[in-house]
PDB file of C-alpha atoms in Angstrom:
ATOM      1  CA  ASP A   1       4.890   5.985  19.607  1.00 82.00           C
ATOM      2  CA  TRP A   2       1.368   4.756  18.952  1.00 91.00           C
ATOM      3  CA  LEU A   3       1.505   2.359  21.912  1.00 93.00           C
ATOM      4  CA  LYS A   4       2.336   5.293  24.211  1.00 92.00           C
ATOM      5  CA  LYS A   5      -1.043   6.892  23.487  1.00 93.00           C
ATOM      6  CA  VAL A   6      -3.421   3.982  22.974  1.00 95.00           C
ATOM      7  CA  THR A   7      -5.920   2.840  25.621  1.00 96.00           C
ATOM      8  CA  VAL A   8      -6.785  -0.723  26.607  1.00 96.00           C
ATOM      9  CA  PRO A   9     -10.190  -0.695  24.820  1.00 95.00           C
ATOM     10  CA  GLU A  10      -8.556   0.694  21.657  1.00 96.00           C
ATOM     11  CA  LEU A  11      -5.733  -1.858  21.647  1.00 95.00           C
ATOM     12  CA  ALA A  12      -8.197  -4.683  22.371  1.00 95.00           C
ATOM     13  CA  TRP A  13     -10.297  -3.542  19.389  1.00 95.00           C
ATOM     14  CA  VAL A  14      -7.248  -3.662  17.105  1.00 95.00           C
ATOM     15  CA  LEU A  15      -6.301  -7.154  18.304  1.00 94.00           C
ATOM     16  CA  SER A  16      -9.854  -8.432  17.905  1.00 93.00           C
ATOM     17  CA  SER A  17     -10.613  -6.778  14.546  1.00 91.00           C
ATOM     18  CA  CYS A  18      -7.232  -7.050  12.840  1.00 91.00           C
ATOM     19  CA  GLY A  19      -5.550  -9.964  14.603  1.00 83.00           C
ATOM     20  CA  GLU A  20      -8.151 -12.742  14.742  1.00 80.00           C
ATOM     21  CA  PHE A  21      -8.121 -12.762  18.563  1.00 86.00           C
ATOM     22  CA  ASP A  22     -11.213 -13.823  20.467  1.00 89.00           C
ATOM     23  CA  ASP A  23     -12.589 -10.931  22.518  1.00 90.00           C
ATOM     24  CA  ILE A  24     -11.396 -12.208  25.907  1.00 92.00           C
ATOM     25  CA  MET A  25      -7.828 -12.867  24.779  1.00 91.00           C
ATOM     26  CA  ALA A  26      -7.752  -9.508  22.990  1.00 92.00           C
ATOM     27  CA  HIS A  27      -8.532  -7.753  26.285  1.00 94.00           C
ATOM     28  CA  ARG A  28      -6.084  -9.897  28.284  1.00 93.00           C
ATOM     29  CA  THR A  29      -3.276  -9.170  25.838  1.00 93.00           C
ATOM     30  CA  ALA A  30      -4.070  -5.448  25.715  1.00 95.00           C
ATOM     31  CA  GLU A  31      -4.099  -5.233  29.503  1.00 95.00           C
ATOM     32  CA  THR A  32      -0.775  -7.080  29.787  1.00 95.00           C
ATOM     33  CA  ILE A  33       0.950  -4.984  27.117  1.00 95.00           C
ATOM     34  CA  LEU A  34      -0.121  -1.644  28.550  1.00 95.00           C
ATOM     35  CA  GLU A  35       0.377  -2.643  32.199  1.00 95.00           C
ATOM     36  CA  ARG A  36       3.991  -3.492  31.417  1.00 94.00           C
ATOM     37  CA  GLN A  37       4.383  -0.161  29.657  1.00 94.00           C
ATOM     38  CA  THR A  38       2.994   1.681  32.684  1.00 94.00           C
ATOM     39  CA  ARG A  39       5.288  -0.237  35.018  1.00 93.00           C
ATOM     40  CA  LEU A  40       8.540  -0.235  33.020  1.00 93.00           C
ATOM     41  CA  GLY A  41       8.136   2.617  30.560  1.00 93.00           C
ATOM     42  CA  PRO A  42       7.708   2.713  26.762  1.00 93.00           C
ATOM     43  CA  TYR A  43       8.727  -0.317  24.721  1.00 93.00           C
ATOM     44  CA  ARG A  44      12.236   0.051  23.327  1.00 93.00           C
ATOM     45  CA  SER A  45      12.402  -3.081  21.190  1.00 92.00           C
ATOM     46  CA  SER A  46      10.165  -5.657  19.567  1.00 92.00           C
ATOM     47  CA  LEU A  47      11.627  -8.296  21.906  1.00 93.00           C
ATOM     48  CA  GLU A  48      10.117  -6.511  24.891  1.00 93.00           C
ATOM     49  CA  LEU A  49       6.715  -6.575  23.197  1.00 93.00           C
ATOM     50  CA  VAL A  50       7.201 -10.263  22.407  1.00 92.00           C
ATOM     51  CA  GLU A  51       7.747 -11.002  26.108  1.00 92.00           C
ATOM     52  CA  ALA A  52       4.552  -9.156  27.050  1.00 93.00           C
ATOM     53  CA  CYS A  53       2.588 -11.178  24.475  1.00 90.00           C
ATOM     54  CA  ARG A  54       4.134 -14.395  25.746  1.00 88.00           C
ATOM     55  CA  GLU A  55       3.159 -13.470  29.305  1.00 89.00           C
ATOM     56  CA  ALA A  56      -0.437 -12.734  28.277  1.00 88.00           C
ATOM     57  CA  LYS A  57      -0.769 -16.123  26.588  1.00 80.00           C
ATOM     58  CA  GLU A  58       1.301 -17.938  29.202  1.00 78.00           C
ATOM     59  CA  GLY A  59       3.678 -19.005  26.451  1.00 62.00           C
ATOM     60  CA  ILE A  60       0.993 -20.978  24.578  1.00 64.00           C
ATOM     61  CA  ASP A  61      -0.834 -20.225  21.333  1.00 63.00           C
ATOM     62  CA  ASP A  62      -4.001 -22.089  20.321  1.00 61.00           C
ATOM     63  CA  ARG A  63      -2.795 -22.408  16.718  1.00 62.00           C
ATOM     64  CA  SER A  64       0.669 -23.698  17.586  1.00 66.00           C
ATOM     65  CA  GLN A  65       2.173 -20.421  16.418  1.00 74.00           C
ATOM     66  CA  HIS A  66       4.516 -18.017  18.146  1.00 81.00           C
ATOM     67  CA  PRO A  67       2.531 -16.319  20.974  1.00 82.00           C
ATOM     68  CA  ALA A  68       3.334 -12.848  19.590  1.00 87.00           C
ATOM     69  CA  LYS A  69       2.630 -13.546  15.901  1.00 88.00           C
ATOM     70  CA  MET A  70      -1.017 -12.451  15.791  1.00 89.00           C
ATOM     71  CA  THR A  71      -0.315  -9.353  17.892  1.00 92.00           C
ATOM     72  CA  PHE A  72       2.346  -8.128  15.469  1.00 93.00           C
ATOM     73  CA  GLN A  73       0.110  -8.949  12.497  1.00 91.00           C
ATOM     74  CA  ALA A  74      -2.742  -6.978  14.029  1.00 93.00           C
ATOM     75  CA  LEU A  75      -0.583  -3.933  14.733  1.00 95.00           C
ATOM     76  CA  ARG A  76       0.901  -3.954  11.217  1.00 94.00           C
ATOM     77  CA  THR A  77      -2.523  -4.375   9.617  1.00 94.00           C
ATOM     78  CA  PHE A  78      -3.992  -1.465  11.561  1.00 95.00           C
ATOM     79  CA  LEU A  79      -1.074   0.978  11.430  1.00 95.00           C
ATOM     80  CA  ASN A  80      -0.356   0.349   7.740  1.00 94.00           C
ATOM     81  CA  HIS A  81      -4.059   0.606   6.795  1.00 95.00           C
ATOM     82  CA  ALA A  82      -3.637  -2.793   5.128  1.00 93.00           C
ATOM     83  CA  GLU A  83      -7.368  -3.498   4.743  1.00 92.00           C
ATOM     84  CA  GLU A  84      -8.015  -0.159   3.055  1.00 94.00           C
ATOM     85  CA  GLN A  85      -5.008  -0.662   0.779  1.00 95.00           C
ATOM     86  CA  LEU A  86      -6.189  -4.130  -0.234  1.00 95.00           C
ATOM     87  CA  HIS A  87      -9.643  -2.752  -1.070  1.00 95.00           C
ATOM     88  CA  GLN A  88      -8.217   0.135  -3.095  1.00 96.00           C
ATOM     89  CA  ALA A  89      -5.841  -2.210  -4.930  1.00 96.00           C
ATOM     90  CA  MET A  90      -8.690  -4.542  -5.937  1.00 96.00           C
ATOM     91  CA  LEU A  91     -10.917  -1.643  -6.974  1.00 96.00           C
ATOM     92  CA  GLY A  92      -8.141   0.024  -8.967  1.00 96.00           C
ATOM     93  CA  ALA A  93      -7.242  -3.239 -10.710  1.00 96.00           C
ATOM     94  CA  MET A  94     -10.865  -3.866 -11.678  1.00 96.00           C
ATOM     95  CA  GLN A  95     -11.171  -0.353 -13.090  1.00 95.00           C
ATOM     96  CA  CYS A  96      -8.098  -0.958 -15.282  1.00 96.00           C
ATOM     97  CA  LEU A  97      -9.188  -4.358 -16.615  1.00 96.00           C
ATOM     98  CA  GLU A  98     -11.268  -4.862 -19.742  1.00 95.00           C
ATOM     99  CA  PRO A  99     -14.488  -6.907 -19.390  1.00 95.00           C
ATOM    100  CA  GLY A 100     -13.437 -10.537 -19.211  1.00 96.00           C
ATOM    101  CA  GLY A 101     -10.119  -9.625 -17.606  1.00 97.00           C
ATOM    102  CA  ARG A 102      -9.162 -11.452 -14.444  1.00 97.00           C
ATOM    103  CA  LEU A 103      -7.684 -10.337 -11.143  1.00 97.00           C
ATOM    104  CA  VAL A 104      -5.651 -12.847  -9.132  1.00 97.00           C
ATOM    105  CA  ILE A 105      -5.123 -12.191  -5.411  1.00 96.00           C
ATOM    106  CA  ILE A 106      -2.974 -14.275  -3.079  1.00 95.00           C
ATOM    107  CA  THR A 107      -3.909 -14.123   0.599  1.00 94.00           C
ATOM    108  CA  TYR A 108      -2.069 -15.594   3.574  1.00 90.00           C
ATOM    109  CA  ARG A 109      -4.478 -14.843   6.409  1.00 88.00           C
ATOM    110  CA  ARG A 110      -8.130 -15.616   7.009  1.00 88.00           C
ATOM    111  CA  LEU A 111      -8.786 -11.911   7.521  1.00 89.00           C
ATOM    112  CA  GLU A 112      -7.376 -11.094   4.083  1.00 92.00           C
ATOM    113  CA  ALA A 113      -9.420 -13.875   2.476  1.00 93.00           C
ATOM    114  CA  SER A 114     -12.517 -12.500   4.185  1.00 93.00           C
ATOM    115  CA  ARG A 115     -11.850  -9.025   2.750  1.00 94.00           C
ATOM    116  CA  VAL A 116     -11.526 -10.448  -0.762  1.00 96.00           C
ATOM    117  CA  LYS A 117     -14.808 -12.295  -0.307  1.00 96.00           C
ATOM    118  CA  HIS A 118     -16.484  -9.118   0.949  1.00 95.00           C
ATOM    119  CA  PHE A 119     -15.200  -7.177  -2.079  1.00 96.00           C
ATOM    120  CA  LEU A 120     -16.649  -9.837  -4.369  1.00 96.00           C
ATOM    121  CA  ARG A 121     -20.031  -9.836  -2.613  1.00 95.00           C
ATOM    122  CA  SER A 122     -20.154  -6.026  -2.746  1.00 95.00           C
ATOM    123  CA  HIS A 123     -19.603  -6.037  -6.518  1.00 95.00           C
ATOM    124  CA  GLU A 124     -21.814  -8.914  -7.645  1.00 94.00           C
ATOM    125  CA  GLU A 125     -24.945  -8.515  -9.735  1.00 92.00           C
ATOM    126  CA  PRO A 126     -28.243  -9.853  -8.377  1.00 90.00           C
ATOM    127  CA  ASP A 127     -29.205 -13.458  -8.823  1.00 88.00           C
ATOM    128  CA  PRO A 128     -32.360 -13.360 -11.032  1.00 87.00           C
ATOM    129  CA  GLU A 129     -34.081 -15.900  -8.807  1.00 90.00           C
ATOM    130  CA  ILE A 130     -33.531 -13.828  -5.658  1.00 90.00           C
ATOM    131  CA  GLU A 131     -34.503 -10.674  -7.536  1.00 85.00           C
ATOM    132  CA  SER A 132     -37.882 -12.231  -8.293  1.00 87.00           C
ATOM    133  CA  PHE A 133     -39.024 -12.580  -4.675  1.00 92.00           C
ATOM    134  CA  VAL A 134     -37.475  -9.746  -2.610  1.00 90.00           C
ATOM    135  CA  THR A 135     -38.412  -6.093  -2.391  1.00 90.00           C
ATOM    136  CA  PRO A 136     -36.284  -3.427  -4.163  1.00 87.00           C
ATOM    137  CA  GLN A 137     -34.927  -2.242  -0.799  1.00 89.00           C
ATOM    138  CA  ARG A 138     -33.961  -5.779   0.225  1.00 91.00           C
ATOM    139  CA  LEU A 139     -32.297  -6.317  -3.156  1.00 90.00           C
ATOM    140  CA  VAL A 140     -30.032  -3.314  -2.559  1.00 90.00           C
ATOM    141  CA  GLU A 141     -29.136  -4.707   0.873  1.00 91.00           C
ATOM    142  CA  LEU A 142     -28.234  -8.074  -0.619  1.00 93.00           C
ATOM    143  CA  TYR A 143     -26.367  -6.613  -3.607  1.00 92.00           C
ATOM    144  CA  PRO A 144     -24.712  -3.294  -2.627  1.00 92.00           C
ATOM    145  CA  LEU A 145     -23.454  -2.770  -6.195  1.00 92.00           C
ATOM    146  CA  LEU A 146     -26.976  -1.645  -7.118  1.00 89.00           C
ATOM    147  CA  SER A 147     -26.536   1.532  -5.069  1.00 87.00           C
ATOM    148  CA  THR A 148     -23.404   2.558  -6.993  1.00 88.00           C
ATOM    149  CA  ASP A 149     -22.734   3.908 -10.474  1.00 87.00           C
ATOM    150  CA  LEU A 150     -19.769   1.601 -11.115  1.00 90.00           C
ATOM    151  CA  PRO A 151     -19.907   0.337 -14.733  1.00 91.00           C
ATOM    152  CA  PHE A 152     -18.662  -3.162 -13.909  1.00 94.00           C
ATOM    153  CA  CYS A 153     -19.439  -6.152 -11.723  1.00 95.00           C
ATOM    154  CA  CYS A 154     -17.295  -9.040 -10.429  1.00 96.00           C
ATOM    155  CA  LYS A 155     -17.630 -12.771 -10.786  1.00 95.00           C
ATOM    156  CA  GLN A 156     -15.826 -15.522  -8.922  1.00 95.00           C
ATOM    157  CA  VAL A 157     -14.103 -17.752 -11.469  1.00 95.00           C
ATOM    158  CA  CYS A 158     -13.443 -20.707  -9.163  1.00 94.00           C
ATOM    159  CA  GLU A 159     -13.189 -21.711  -5.530  1.00 93.00           C
ATOM    160  CA  ARG A 160     -10.142 -20.470  -3.666  1.00 93.00           C
ATOM    161  CA  LEU A 161      -7.084 -22.456  -4.747  1.00 93.00           C
ATOM    162  CA  ARG A 162      -4.948 -23.998  -2.005  1.00 93.00           C
ATOM    163  CA  PRO A 163      -1.370 -25.332  -2.126  1.00 91.00           C
ATOM    164  CA  SER A 164      -0.997 -28.942  -3.182  1.00 92.00           C
ATOM    165  CA  TYR A 165       0.684 -31.539  -0.990  1.00 91.00           C
ATOM    166  CA  GLU A 166       3.711 -31.447  -3.284  1.00 92.00           C
ATOM    167  CA  GLU A 167       3.987 -27.662  -2.981  1.00 91.00           C
ATOM    168  CA  LEU A 168       3.703 -27.807   0.792  1.00 91.00           C
ATOM    169  CA  GLU A 169       6.527 -30.327   0.866  1.00 90.00           C
ATOM    170  CA  LYS A 170       8.753 -27.921  -1.076  1.00 91.00           C
ATOM    171  CA  ASN A 171       7.522 -24.698   0.539  1.00 90.00           C
ATOM    172  CA  PRO A 172       5.974 -25.147   4.022  1.00 87.00           C
ATOM    173  CA  LYS A 173       5.413 -21.365   4.290  1.00 85.00           C
ATOM    174  CA  SER A 174       2.715 -21.637   1.621  1.00 86.00           C
ATOM    175  CA  ARG A 175       0.488 -23.516   4.088  1.00 85.00           C
ATOM    176  CA  GLY A 176      -1.840 -20.594   4.702  1.00 86.00           C
ATOM    177  CA  ALA A 177      -1.858 -19.237   1.148  1.00 92.00           C
ATOM    178  CA  GLY A 178      -4.977 -19.009  -0.978  1.00 94.00           C
ATOM    179  CA  VAL A 179      -5.392 -17.877  -4.583  1.00 95.00           C
ATOM    180  CA  HIS A 180      -8.580 -15.982  -5.474  1.00 96.00           C
ATOM    181  CA  VAL A 181      -9.558 -15.379  -9.104  1.00 97.00           C
ATOM    182  CA  LEU A 182     -12.093 -12.627  -9.859  1.00 97.00           C
ATOM    183  CA  GLU A 183     -13.349 -11.710 -13.314  1.00 97.00           C
ATOM    184  CA  LYS A 184     -14.568  -8.308 -14.451  1.00 97.00           C
ATOM    185  CA  ALA A 185     -17.855  -8.161 -16.383  1.00 95.00           C
ATOM    186  CA  SER A 186     -20.088  -5.423 -17.709  1.00 92.00           C
ATOM    187  CA  ARG A 187     -23.191  -4.707 -15.684  1.00 89.00           C
ATOM    188  CA  THR A 188     -26.547  -5.728 -17.087  1.00 84.00           C
ATOM    189  CA  LEU A 189     -28.521  -3.804 -14.457  1.00 69.00           C
ATOM    190  CA  LYS A 190     -27.565  -0.151 -14.361  1.00 64.00           C
ATOM    191  CA  ALA A 191     -27.610   1.877 -11.163  1.00 59.00           C
ATOM    192  CA  SER A 192     -30.905   3.504 -10.318  1.00 57.00           C
ATOM    193  CA  PHE A 193     -30.933   6.423  -7.953  1.00 53.00           C
ATOM    194  CA  LEU A 194     -34.639   5.774  -7.421  1.00 58.00           C
ATOM    195  CA  ARG A 195     -33.840   2.574  -5.539  1.00 72.00           C
ATOM    196  CA  PRO A 196     -34.556   2.805  -1.799  1.00 80.00           C
ATOM    197  CA  ALA A 197     -31.568   3.110   0.508  1.00 84.00           C
ATOM    198  CA  PRO A 198     -30.647   0.025   2.532  1.00 87.00           C
ATOM    199  CA  ARG A 199     -31.738  -0.088   6.159  1.00 88.00           C
ATOM    200  CA  PRO A 200     -29.196   0.330   8.983  1.00 88.00           C
ATOM    201  CA  GLU A 201     -27.416  -2.914   9.902  1.00 86.00           C
ATOM    202  CA  SER A 202     -29.080  -2.799  13.319  1.00 85.00           C
ATOM    203  CA  GLU A 203     -32.410  -3.353  11.545  1.00 89.00           C
ATOM    204  CA  GLN A 204     -31.117  -6.051   9.186  1.00 89.00           C
ATOM    205  CA  PHE A 205     -29.859  -8.331  11.957  1.00 90.00           C
ATOM    206  CA  ARG A 206     -31.940  -9.433  14.917  1.00 86.00           C
ATOM    207  CA  LYS A 207     -31.115 -11.995  17.564  1.00 85.00           C
ATOM    208  CA  PRO A 208     -33.919 -14.568  17.806  1.00 87.00           C
ATOM    209  CA  THR A 209     -35.408 -15.947  20.989  1.00 89.00           C
ATOM    210  CA  ALA A 210     -34.107 -19.412  21.821  1.00 87.00           C
ATOM    211  CA  LEU A 211     -36.565 -22.254  22.415  1.00 82.00           C
TER     212      LEU A 211
END
């Protein structure tokens, strides 16, 4: 039903943001999917959608995967609110843990791993060295936790763990898996509502002039 109402720009956004498509291929795939729907009517099975994805990619995927795999992943991620659910699950788990408790997350996609990393960065305490040479406003931009009243912070226990060669031999599907270990800690710097608000992102990023 959702595909019946979506526009090409909206579908391209979903494919690009939730499916790890590059922008051009996201638009090509969106155009192909919706053109077929206009020409032949609403999709009645997943196989019909698979054929449209295969046509858009000319039967070839850059990662040696099924041509429709990333499209289906993107649609599931968006329609099931998977990113929001992952965030809420991590936040809820951290609120339940005692200081020193650890949260273990297994991810299978780069997008999921990126969301875990973003959650960690958003709940880290400032590095004392950085705190010594940036302004209070910049510190809040670099460490968003400072603008909240959450009583805890997060620490990364170790680098992301990847499957060993032996495990891959036994379970090839674990190839893309990664294990993230986060630890809950009590905050040493309490929230201050006198801290300046962070600037808009448009002011924090600026494209430089090339030589």
